[in-house]
Short mmCIF file of C-alpha atoms in Angstrom, two decimals:
data_model
loop_
_atom_site.label_atom_id
_atom_site.label_comp_id
_atom_site.label_asym_id
_atom_site.label_seq_id
_atom_site.Cartn_x
_atom_site.Cartn_y
_atom_site.Cartn_z
CA MET A 1 43.10 21.80 24.76
CA GLU A 2 39.83 23.93 22.87
CA VAL A 3 42.05 24.51 19.83
CA VAL A 4 42.68 21.30 19.50
CA VAL A 5 39.33 20.48 19.57
CA VAL A 6 38.88 22.47 16.68
CA VAL A 7 41.40 21.23 14.60
CA LEU A 8 39.99 17.43 15.26
CA LEU A 9 37.12 18.49 14.51
CA THR A 10 38.45 19.67 10.68
CA LEU A 11 39.89 16.85 9.23
CA VAL A 12 36.82 14.77 10.58
CA PRO A 13 35.03 14.01 7.04
CA TRP A 14 31.37 15.96 6.23
CA PRO A 15 28.21 13.30 5.04
CA GLY A 16 27.88 14.02 1.58
CA PRO A 17 24.91 15.47 -0.32
CA LEU A 18 21.84 12.85 0.29
CA GLU A 19 20.70 10.85 -2.68
CA PRO A 20 17.86 12.24 -3.79
CA ARG A 21 14.54 9.95 -3.07
CA PRO A 22 13.71 8.31 -6.41
CA ALA A 23 11.01 9.74 -8.43
CA CYS A 24 7.86 7.29 -7.61
CA ALA A 25 5.10 6.57 -10.01
CA ARG A 26 2.06 8.45 -9.48
CA ASP A 27 -0.55 6.25 -11.61
CA LYS A 28 1.08 2.57 -10.33
CA ALA A 29 0.83 3.78 -6.16
CA ALA A 30 -2.60 4.97 -7.63
CA LEU A 31 -3.27 1.60 -8.04
CA VAL A 32 -2.38 -0.02 -5.23
CA ARG A 33 -3.71 2.72 -3.23
CA LYS A 34 -7.05 1.80 -4.55
CA LEU A 35 -6.68 -1.84 -3.94
CA VAL A 36 -5.90 -1.64 -0.63
CA ASN A 37 -8.85 1.32 0.76
CA LYS A 38 -11.64 -1.30 -1.25
CA ARG A 39 -9.84 -4.50 -0.35
CA TRP A 40 -7.46 -4.73 2.57
CA LEU A 41 -8.81 -1.78 5.02
CA PRO A 42 -12.60 -3.55 4.67
CA VAL A 43 -12.25 -6.29 6.13
CA LEU A 44 -9.61 -5.03 9.08
CA ASP A 45 -12.34 -3.00 9.58
CA LYS A 46 -15.03 -5.48 9.61
CA TYR A 47 -13.26 -7.00 12.58
CA GLY A 48 -12.53 -4.24 14.51
CA VAL A 49 -8.09 -4.07 13.17
CA THR A 50 -6.87 -1.67 12.22
CA LEU A 51 -3.00 -0.90 10.70
CA PRO A 52 -0.17 -0.13 12.37
CA LEU A 53 2.54 2.38 12.12
CA GLU A 54 4.94 0.27 11.49
CA CYS A 55 3.19 -1.31 7.56
CA PRO A 56 4.28 -0.13 5.14
CA LEU A 57 0.51 0.54 3.44
CA HIS A 58 -0.37 2.61 6.77
CA ALA A 59 -1.81 5.55 4.69
CA ALA A 60 0.51 8.06 6.62
CA ARG A 61 3.41 6.48 5.11
CA ASP A 62 2.46 7.03 1.47
CA VAL A 63 5.19 9.43 0.14
CA PHE A 64 1.80 11.35 -1.67
CA ALA A 65 -0.31 11.37 1.15
CA GLN A 66 -0.87 15.16 2.04
CA GLN A 67 -1.57 15.81 -1.80
CA GLU A 68 -4.48 12.58 -1.96
CA ALA A 69 -6.42 14.07 1.59
CA ALA A 70 -6.12 18.20 -0.36
CA LYS A 71 -8.75 16.37 -2.90
CA VAL A 72 -11.94 17.36 -3.39
CA HIS A 73 -13.79 15.23 -6.09
CA VAL A 74 -18.16 16.48 -5.79
CA PRO A 75 -18.56 15.45 -9.17
CA PRO A 76 -18.19 15.99 -11.62
CA GLN A 77 -15.60 18.75 -10.82
CA TRP A 78 -11.97 17.81 -8.89
CA THR A 79 -10.19 20.86 -6.56
CA CYS A 80 -7.42 20.99 -4.80
CA GLY A 81 -7.75 21.70 -1.39
CA LEU A 82 -4.29 23.71 -1.11
CA CYS A 83 -5.30 26.64 -3.93
CA GLY A 84 -8.74 26.14 -5.09
CA LYS A 85 -7.88 25.21 -8.39
CA ALA A 86 -10.74 23.06 -9.86
CA PHE A 87 -10.49 20.01 -12.94
CA TYR A 88 -13.16 17.81 -14.27
CA HIS A 89 -10.41 14.80 -14.78
CA GLU A 90 -8.95 13.81 -10.98
CA ALA A 91 -5.96 12.69 -13.44
CA HIS A 92 -5.65 16.63 -14.44
CA LEU A 93 -5.60 17.27 -10.72
CA ASP A 94 -2.57 15.12 -10.30
CA ARG A 95 -0.58 16.62 -13.07
CA HIS A 96 -1.37 20.14 -11.36
CA LEU A 97 -0.40 19.16 -7.54
CA ASP A 98 2.90 17.30 -9.45
CA ASN A 99 3.84 20.55 -11.11
CA ARG A 100 2.70 23.52 -8.11
CA HIS A 101 2.49 21.73 -4.96
CA GLU A 102 5.13 19.50 -4.85
CA ASP A 103 6.42 20.82 -1.84
CA TYR A 104 3.62 18.64 0.25
CA LEU A 105 5.12 15.70 -0.45
CA ASN A 106 6.08 13.51 2.05
CA ASN A 107 9.70 13.48 2.90
CA GLY A 108 10.22 11.47 6.13
CA GLU A 109 12.56 8.73 6.40
CA ASP A 110 9.57 5.70 7.05
CA VAL A 111 7.97 7.57 3.48
CA VAL A 112 6.68 4.62 1.07
CA CYS A 113 5.56 4.41 -2.66
CA LEU A 114 3.13 2.35 -3.13
CA ALA A 115 4.15 1.52 -6.47
CA ASP A 116 7.31 -0.23 -4.80
CA PHE A 117 4.91 -2.77 -4.38
CA CYS A 118 2.79 -3.01 -7.82
CA ASP A 119 5.02 -6.03 -8.77
CA VAL A 120 2.97 -8.09 -4.83
CA MET A 121 -0.01 -6.19 -5.92
CA ARG A 122 -0.04 -7.58 -9.34
CA CYS A 123 -0.33 -4.39 -11.33
CA GLU A 124 -0.13 -5.75 -14.47
CA VAL A 125 -3.19 -7.46 -14.09
CA LEU A 126 -4.98 -5.44 -11.74
CA LEU A 127 -5.70 -2.93 -14.27
CA GLU A 128 -7.29 -5.32 -16.21
CA ARG A 129 -10.01 -5.37 -13.61
CA MET A 130 -10.33 -1.84 -12.30
CA ARG A 131 -13.35 -1.78 -13.78
CA ASP A 132 -14.33 -4.17 -12.28
CA PHE A 133 -13.67 -2.18 -8.56
CA ASP A 134 -16.12 0.52 -9.27
CA ASP A 135 -19.06 -1.79 -9.65
CA THR A 136 -18.58 -3.97 -6.86
CA PRO A 137 -19.29 -4.31 -3.30
CA PRO A 138 -15.75 -4.50 -1.05
CA SER A 139 -17.66 -7.37 0.89
CA ALA A 140 -18.41 -8.86 -2.02
CA THR A 141 -15.42 -10.30 -2.26
CA ALA A 142 -12.53 -8.87 -0.17
CA LEU A 143 -9.66 -11.02 -0.75
CA ASP A 144 -10.24 -12.79 -4.44
CA LEU A 145 -7.27 -10.25 -6.17
CA TRP A 146 -5.43 -12.58 -2.89
CA HIS A 147 -7.11 -16.26 -4.05
CA GLN A 148 -5.70 -16.33 -7.06
CA PRO A 149 -1.86 -15.30 -6.70
CA LEU A 150 -0.15 -16.24 -10.30
CA LEU A 151 1.95 -19.30 -9.24
CA LEU A 152 -1.83 -21.41 -7.53
CA SER A 153 -3.39 -20.57 -10.88
CA SER A 154 -3.14 -24.32 -12.29
CA PRO A 155 -5.80 -27.18 -11.36
CA SER A 156 -3.02 -28.95 -11.81
CA MET A 157 -1.16 -27.57 -8.75
CA HIS A 158 -3.31 -27.83 -6.09
CA GLN A 159 -4.28 -30.72 -6.45
CA SER A 160 -0.47 -32.21 -6.65
CA GLN A 161 -0.21 -29.60 -3.14
CA PRO A 162 -1.77 -30.49 -0.76
CA HIS A 163 -0.76 -27.21 1.40
CA ALA A 164 -0.86 -24.42 -1.77
CA GLY A 165 -2.78 -22.38 0.71
CA THR A 166 0.61 -22.02 1.80
CA ALA A 167 1.99 -19.91 -0.73
CA SER A 168 -1.67 -17.98 -0.98
CA CYS A 169 -0.07 -16.47 2.91
CA LEU A 170 2.77 -15.44 1.33
CA HIS A 171 0.97 -13.69 -1.23
CA HIS A 172 -0.50 -11.48 2.01
CA HIS A 173 2.30 -11.63 3.48
CA ALA A 174 4.73 -10.13 1.28
CA PHE A 175 4.01 -6.94 1.28
CA CYS A 176 2.92 -5.96 5.30
CA SER A 177 5.76 -7.26 7.23
CA CYS A 178 2.82 -6.81 10.41
CA MET A 179 0.83 -10.06 8.92
CA HIS A 180 1.06 -13.33 10.35
CA THR A 181 -0.31 -16.16 8.14
CA HIS A 182 -0.56 -19.67 8.87
CA THR A 183 -2.78 -22.38 7.46
CA HIS A 184 -4.45 -25.49 8.19
CA THR A 185 -6.79 -27.79 5.69
CA HIS A 186 -9.44 -25.87 3.48
CA THR A 187 -9.07 -22.99 5.73
CA GLN A 188 -6.58 -20.17 6.63
CA VAL A 189 -6.32 -18.59 9.77
CA LEU A 190 -5.30 -14.87 9.32
CA TYR A 191 -3.52 -13.10 12.51
CA VAL A 192 -3.52 -9.38 11.82
CA THR A 193 -1.20 -8.81 14.86
CA THR A 194 -1.12 -4.70 16.26
CA ARG A 195 0.58 -3.82 19.34
CA GLN A 196 -3.10 -3.15 21.32
CA THR A 197 -4.68 -5.68 18.93
CA ASN A 198 -4.18 -9.62 18.64
CA THR A 199 -6.97 -10.80 16.79
CA LEU A 200 -8.12 -14.39 15.10
CA MET A 201 -9.52 -13.70 11.80
CA HIS A 202 -11.10 -17.14 10.07
CA LEU A 203 -11.23 -16.76 6.59
CA LEU A 204 -12.19 -19.51 4.35
CA LEU A 205 -10.33 -19.21 0.66
CA HIS A 206 -11.81 -21.78 -1.78
CA PHE A 207 -8.53 -22.97 -3.62
#
């Protein structure tokens, strides 16, 4: 009987090699990460809400999470926490991490490349506003980049679509499946749902 089992196992095809994961654009991923950290998380922190691990924007799912955690910034230097080598520009440290510490990339099945969210986050537009990010406190305009999606930039559209805010809500929902939105007249009610938290936040939007 054992011989028959062994013969049958030899006939079962072995799975082929796993396809290599496409390279993640570090510069674009950094842009999305900066937006999430400076514009999105402060709003959630204000209401005592944390992103669940199921959300693709959770920091632990970032393919560069370990390398980012290893960065030490003491102006004017950027230091690699993995080997101690120092650089004067973060871009040089990034190249060092790519060349010397590639084994510190996350390889889990649920790993996310934040650069994949560039279309939703409007990276091309944000690149023009990056200078403002460092000069403006997060609490000043925490959701301003979501207030004016490209599809809602025309004043005539607001006049012809009384519920145009719904499209703005979908702009939030498109990149984070853990967010659920409902819209009322002139007031957007944003429900942030996690396994432990179901918090209702009323955010007034000026369309």
